[in-house]
Amino acid sequence: MAERMMPAEFASLMNRFFKSGSDILIGCDALIDKFVGDELIGLFLPAIVADHPAAAVEAGRRLLSATGHGEPGGPWLPIGIGVHSGTAYVGSVGDGLVADFTAMGDAVNVAARLASQAGPGELLVTEAAWTRGGPRHLPNSERTLELRGRASPIEVRALRIDGISPGS
């Protein structure tokens, strides 16, 4: 998308996305970890959100809706979302002049790789998150994915809100 836009136009589009996404994530009790390129990373910490997997899925559904997925004219920004639940390091990294507060580890990597494999309008949720409180009442399809850096495939549930059946 960026290659078809002027840099200032793309920055404006991303600022709209980051504002909308931040409002949604914060409204669902997430911490905003960071903006990375065209990606927004939110953390749903169990100490803050008891049912963190369900909160993450709800935030994802709201973000898909806010970006126009499910609208007759289509999304103003096609996005895909990944949700995973697991243990991660959350704290300060870096030393000296450059430091950051972030989350790191396999759980974070899995979520990021899911997001990169999710198609527009798609929310991919690992079985780890699904079994810890995923919204079982939502229509979904099961899928097995190979993720870069993982020794074995991972089972996910694919949810959509744009009227296209999961897995199509």
PDB file of C-alpha atoms in Angstrom:
ATOM      1  CA  MET A   1       0.000   0.000   0.000  1.00  0.00           C
ATOM      2  CA  ALA A   2       2.811   2.418   0.890  1.00  0.00           C
ATOM      3  CA  GLU A   3       4.348   2.050  -2.567  1.00  0.00           C
ATOM      4  CA  ARG A   4       1.176   3.487  -4.147  1.00  0.00           C
ATOM      5  CA  MET A   5       1.004   6.517  -1.836  1.00  0.00           C
ATOM      6  CA  MET A   6       3.013   9.626  -1.164  1.00  0.00           C
ATOM      7  CA  PRO A   7       4.904   9.348   2.154  1.00  0.00           C
ATOM      8  CA  ALA A   8       2.828  12.074   3.864  1.00  0.00           C
ATOM      9  CA  GLU A   9      -0.412  10.464   2.670  1.00  0.00           C
ATOM     10  CA  PHE A  10       0.718   7.073   3.993  1.00  0.00           C
ATOM     11  CA  ALA A  11       1.753   8.628   7.319  1.00  0.00           C
ATOM     12  CA  SER A  12      -1.689  10.225   7.607  1.00  0.00           C
ATOM     13  CA  LEU A  13      -3.378   6.875   6.942  1.00  0.00           C
ATOM     14  CA  MET A  14      -1.191   5.135   9.520  1.00  0.00           C
ATOM     15  CA  ASN A  15      -1.816   7.867  12.098  1.00  0.00           C
ATOM     16  CA  ARG A  16      -5.563   7.345  11.610  1.00  0.00           C
ATOM     17  CA  PHE A  17      -5.059   3.597  12.132  1.00  0.00           C
ATOM     18  CA  PHE A  18      -2.804   4.052  15.176  1.00  0.00           C
ATOM     19  CA  LYS A  19      -5.286   6.474  16.787  1.00  0.00           C
ATOM     20  CA  SER A  20      -8.265   4.203  16.181  1.00  0.00           C
ATOM     21  CA  GLY A  21      -6.349   1.085  17.203  1.00  0.00           C
ATOM     22  CA  SER A  22      -4.931   2.680  20.337  1.00  0.00           C
ATOM     23  CA  ASP A  23      -8.373   3.859  21.433  1.00  0.00           C
ATOM     24  CA  ILE A  24      -9.800   0.365  20.921  1.00  0.00           C
ATOM     25  CA  LEU A  25      -6.958  -1.465  22.645  1.00  0.00           C
ATOM     26  CA  ILE A  26      -6.925   0.882  25.630  1.00  0.00           C
ATOM     27  CA  GLY A  27     -10.721   0.596  25.831  1.00  0.00           C
ATOM     28  CA  CYS A  28     -10.259  -3.191  26.103  1.00  0.00           C
ATOM     29  CA  ASP A  29      -7.667  -2.752  28.898  1.00  0.00           C
ATOM     30  CA  ALA A  30      -4.583  -3.454  26.788  1.00  0.00           C
ATOM     31  CA  LEU A  31      -1.231  -1.734  27.054  1.00  0.00           C
ATOM     32  CA  ILE A  32       0.094  -0.301  23.811  1.00  0.00           C
ATOM     33  CA  ASP A  33       3.517  -1.865  23.349  1.00  0.00           C
ATOM     34  CA  LYS A  34       4.538  -0.053  20.194  1.00  0.00           C
ATOM     35  CA  PHE A  35       3.937   0.921  16.610  1.00  0.00           C
ATOM     36  CA  VAL A  36       6.244  -0.969  14.240  1.00  0.00           C
ATOM     37  CA  GLY A  37       5.982   0.124  10.622  1.00  0.00           C
ATOM     38  CA  ASP A  38       2.330  -0.501   9.794  1.00  0.00           C
ATOM     39  CA  GLU A  39       1.760  -2.700  12.857  1.00  0.00           C
ATOM     40  CA  LEU A  40       0.195  -1.924  16.236  1.00  0.00           C
ATOM     41  CA  ILE A  41       1.177  -4.195  19.130  1.00  0.00           C
ATOM     42  CA  GLY A  42      -1.049  -4.434  22.191  1.00  0.00           C
ATOM     43  CA  LEU A  43      -0.443  -6.430  25.362  1.00  0.00           C
ATOM     44  CA  PHE A  44      -3.258  -7.986  27.365  1.00  0.00           C
ATOM     45  CA  LEU A  45      -1.620  -8.738  30.703  1.00  0.00           C
ATOM     46  CA  PRO A  46      -3.356 -11.302  32.961  1.00  0.00           C
ATOM     47  CA  ALA A  47      -2.678  -9.122  36.019  1.00  0.00           C
ATOM     48  CA  ILE A  48      -4.752  -6.359  34.409  1.00  0.00           C
ATOM     49  CA  VAL A  49      -7.284  -8.335  32.346  1.00  0.00           C
ATOM     50  CA  ALA A  50      -8.433 -11.601  33.932  1.00  0.00           C
ATOM     51  CA  ASP A  51      -9.915 -12.975  30.695  1.00  0.00           C
ATOM     52  CA  HIS A  52      -7.109 -11.641  28.514  1.00  0.00           C
ATOM     53  CA  PRO A  53      -7.627 -13.957  25.493  1.00  0.00           C
ATOM     54  CA  ALA A  54     -11.302 -12.990  25.177  1.00  0.00           C
ATOM     55  CA  ALA A  55     -10.403  -9.303  25.612  1.00  0.00           C
ATOM     56  CA  ALA A  56      -7.756  -9.581  22.886  1.00  0.00           C
ATOM     57  CA  VAL A  57     -10.192 -11.240  20.471  1.00  0.00           C
ATOM     58  CA  GLU A  58     -12.857  -8.614  21.207  1.00  0.00           C
ATOM     59  CA  ALA A  59     -10.326  -5.835  20.595  1.00  0.00           C
ATOM     60  CA  GLY A  60      -9.347  -7.514  17.328  1.00  0.00           C
ATOM     61  CA  ARG A  61     -12.971  -7.729  16.214  1.00  0.00           C
ATOM     62  CA  ARG A  62     -13.492  -4.054  17.068  1.00  0.00           C
ATOM     63  CA  LEU A  63     -10.354  -3.071  15.178  1.00  0.00           C
ATOM     64  CA  LEU A  64     -11.448  -5.002  12.081  1.00  0.00           C
ATOM     65  CA  SER A  65     -14.823  -3.267  12.257  1.00  0.00           C
ATOM     66  CA  ALA A  66     -13.241   0.166  12.829  1.00  0.00           C
ATOM     67  CA  THR A  67     -11.065  -0.232   9.732  1.00  0.00           C
ATOM     68  CA  GLY A  68     -14.124  -0.960   7.605  1.00  0.00           C
ATOM     69  CA  HIS A  69     -14.063  -4.741   7.374  1.00  0.00           C
ATOM     70  CA  GLY A  70     -17.646  -5.889   6.973  1.00  0.00           C
ATOM     71  CA  GLU A  71     -18.680  -2.594   5.342  1.00  0.00           C
ATOM     72  CA  PRO A  72     -20.222  -2.632   1.844  1.00  0.00           C
ATOM     73  CA  GLY A  73     -17.410  -0.476   0.432  1.00  0.00           C
ATOM     74  CA  GLY A  74     -14.726  -2.616   2.040  1.00  0.00           C
ATOM     75  CA  PRO A  75     -12.031  -1.577   4.494  1.00  0.00           C
ATOM     76  CA  TRP A  76     -10.260   1.766   4.357  1.00  0.00           C
ATOM     77  CA  LEU A  77      -7.222  -0.179   5.568  1.00  0.00           C
ATOM     78  CA  PRO A  78      -7.054  -3.938   4.991  1.00  0.00           C
ATOM     79  CA  ILE A  79      -5.590  -5.566   8.108  1.00  0.00           C
ATOM     80  CA  GLY A  80      -5.135  -9.005   9.632  1.00  0.00           C
ATOM     81  CA  ILE A  81      -4.751  -9.726  13.345  1.00  0.00           C
ATOM     82  CA  GLY A  82      -2.975 -12.395  15.401  1.00  0.00           C
ATOM     83  CA  VAL A  83      -3.840 -13.365  18.998  1.00  0.00           C
ATOM     84  CA  HIS A  84      -1.758 -15.706  21.149  1.00  0.00           C
ATOM     85  CA  SER A  85      -1.532 -16.340  24.875  1.00  0.00           C
ATOM     86  CA  GLY A  86       1.665 -17.367  26.612  1.00  0.00           C
ATOM     87  CA  THR A  87       4.505 -16.342  28.868  1.00  0.00           C
ATOM     88  CA  ALA A  88       6.706 -13.420  27.847  1.00  0.00           C
ATOM     89  CA  TYR A  89       9.273 -11.107  29.355  1.00  0.00           C
ATOM     90  CA  VAL A  90       7.630  -7.728  29.936  1.00  0.00           C
ATOM     91  CA  GLY A  91       9.915  -4.957  31.117  1.00  0.00           C
ATOM     92  CA  SER A  92      12.821  -2.710  30.248  1.00  0.00           C
ATOM     93  CA  VAL A  93      15.378  -3.660  27.632  1.00  0.00           C
ATOM     94  CA  GLY A  94      18.422  -1.815  26.434  1.00  0.00           C
ATOM     95  CA  ASP A  95      21.167  -0.038  28.264  1.00  0.00           C
ATOM     96  CA  GLY A  96      22.662   3.392  28.536  1.00  0.00           C
ATOM     97  CA  LEU A  97      21.281   5.929  26.103  1.00  0.00           C
ATOM     98  CA  VAL A  98      18.739   3.650  24.444  1.00  0.00           C
ATOM     99  CA  ALA A  99      16.143   1.745  26.477  1.00  0.00           C
ATOM    100  CA  ASP A 100      12.591   0.604  25.887  1.00  0.00           C
ATOM    101  CA  PHE A 101       9.687  -1.004  27.729  1.00  0.00           C
ATOM    102  CA  THR A 102       8.418  -3.967  25.733  1.00  0.00           C
ATOM    103  CA  ALA A 103       7.402  -7.613  25.675  1.00  0.00           C
ATOM    104  CA  MET A 104       9.716 -10.277  24.252  1.00  0.00           C
ATOM    105  CA  GLY A 105       9.729 -14.021  23.801  1.00  0.00           C
ATOM    106  CA  ASP A 106       8.125 -16.852  21.910  1.00  0.00           C
ATOM    107  CA  ALA A 107       4.556 -15.785  22.752  1.00  0.00           C
ATOM    108  CA  VAL A 108       5.161 -12.338  21.252  1.00  0.00           C
ATOM    109  CA  ASN A 109       6.834 -13.831  18.176  1.00  0.00           C
ATOM    110  CA  VAL A 110       3.919 -16.211  17.587  1.00  0.00           C
ATOM    111  CA  ALA A 111       1.365 -13.377  17.743  1.00  0.00           C
ATOM    112  CA  ALA A 112       3.420 -11.248  15.332  1.00  0.00           C
ATOM    113  CA  ARG A 113       3.821 -14.105  12.865  1.00  0.00           C
ATOM    114  CA  LEU A 114       0.102 -14.866  13.030  1.00  0.00           C
ATOM    115  CA  ALA A 115      -0.660 -11.238  12.211  1.00  0.00           C
ATOM    116  CA  SER A 116       1.653 -11.435   9.201  1.00  0.00           C
ATOM    117  CA  GLN A 117      -0.175 -14.552   7.928  1.00  0.00           C
ATOM    118  CA  ALA A 118      -3.696 -13.278   8.600  1.00  0.00           C
ATOM    119  CA  GLY A 119      -5.496 -12.145   5.490  1.00  0.00           C
ATOM    120  CA  PRO A 120      -7.422  -8.865   5.305  1.00  0.00           C
ATOM    121  CA  GLY A 121     -10.397  -9.028   7.673  1.00  0.00           C
ATOM    122  CA  GLU A 122      -9.058 -12.132   9.384  1.00  0.00           C
ATOM    123  CA  LEU A 123      -8.357 -12.724  13.065  1.00  0.00           C
ATOM    124  CA  LEU A 124      -6.106 -15.731  13.762  1.00  0.00           C
ATOM    125  CA  VAL A 125      -6.268 -17.079  17.332  1.00  0.00           C
ATOM    126  CA  THR A 126      -3.997 -19.866  18.577  1.00  0.00           C
ATOM    127  CA  GLU A 127      -5.483 -22.851  20.374  1.00  0.00           C
ATOM    128  CA  ALA A 128      -3.534 -21.685  23.455  1.00  0.00           C
ATOM    129  CA  ALA A 129      -5.561 -18.457  23.509  1.00  0.00           C
ATOM    130  CA  TRP A 130      -8.790 -20.114  22.360  1.00  0.00           C
ATOM    131  CA  THR A 131      -8.779 -22.700  25.155  1.00  0.00           C
ATOM    132  CA  ARG A 132      -7.989 -20.037  27.767  1.00  0.00           C
ATOM    133  CA  GLY A 133     -11.161 -18.149  27.026  1.00  0.00           C
ATOM    134  CA  GLY A 134     -11.633 -17.615  23.337  1.00  0.00           C
ATOM    135  CA  PRO A 135     -15.185 -16.735  22.266  1.00  0.00           C
ATOM    136  CA  ARG A 136     -16.430 -20.186  21.313  1.00  0.00           C
ATOM    137  CA  HIS A 137     -19.782 -18.797  20.143  1.00  0.00           C
ATOM    138  CA  LEU A 138     -18.208 -17.034  17.149  1.00  0.00           C
ATOM    139  CA  PRO A 139     -18.114 -18.761  13.753  1.00  0.00           C
ATOM    140  CA  ASN A 140     -14.579 -19.918  13.052  1.00  0.00           C
ATOM    141  CA  SER A 141     -12.569 -22.437  11.118  1.00  0.00           C
ATOM    142  CA  GLU A 142      -9.616 -24.501  12.263  1.00  0.00           C
ATOM    143  CA  ARG A 143      -6.320 -24.257  10.459  1.00  0.00           C
ATOM    144  CA  THR A 144      -2.779 -25.550  10.888  1.00  0.00           C
ATOM    145  CA  LEU A 145      -0.007 -23.066  10.100  1.00  0.00           C
ATOM    146  CA  GLU A 146       3.744 -23.307   9.699  1.00  0.00           C
ATOM    147  CA  LEU A 147       5.309 -20.284  11.376  1.00  0.00           C
ATOM    148  CA  ARG A 148       8.853 -19.131  10.721  1.00  0.00           C
ATOM    149  CA  GLY A 149      11.118 -19.976  13.646  1.00  0.00           C
ATOM    150  CA  ARG A 150       8.823 -22.698  15.036  1.00  0.00           C
ATOM    151  CA  ALA A 151       9.860 -26.360  15.027  1.00  0.00           C
ATOM    152  CA  SER A 152       6.311 -27.641  14.619  1.00  0.00           C
ATOM    153  CA  PRO A 153       3.052 -26.380  13.109  1.00  0.00           C
ATOM    154  CA  ILE A 154       0.572 -24.475  15.247  1.00  0.00           C
ATOM    155  CA  GLU A 155      -3.207 -24.876  15.420  1.00  0.00           C
ATOM    156  CA  VAL A 156      -5.277 -21.708  15.015  1.00  0.00           C
ATOM    157  CA  ARG A 157      -8.883 -20.599  14.763  1.00  0.00           C
ATOM    158  CA  ALA A 158      -9.677 -18.158  11.978  1.00  0.00           C
ATOM    159  CA  LEU A 159     -12.472 -15.636  12.522  1.00  0.00           C
ATOM    160  CA  ARG A 160     -13.785 -13.062  10.061  1.00  0.00           C
ATOM    161  CA  ILE A 161     -16.266 -10.218  10.298  1.00  0.00           C
ATOM    162  CA  ASP A 162     -16.523  -9.306   6.622  1.00  0.00           C
ATOM    163  CA  GLY A 163     -19.074 -11.880   5.542  1.00  0.00           C
ATOM    164  CA  ILE A 164     -16.483 -14.131   3.916  1.00  0.00           C
ATOM    165  CA  SER A 165     -16.524 -17.593   5.423  1.00  0.00           C
ATOM    166  CA  PRO A 166     -13.412 -18.539   7.448  1.00  0.00           C
ATOM    167  CA  GLY A 167     -10.768 -20.349   5.458  1.00  0.00           C
ATOM    168  CA  SER A 168     -11.919 -19.078   2.071  1.00  0.00           C
TER     169      SER A 168
END
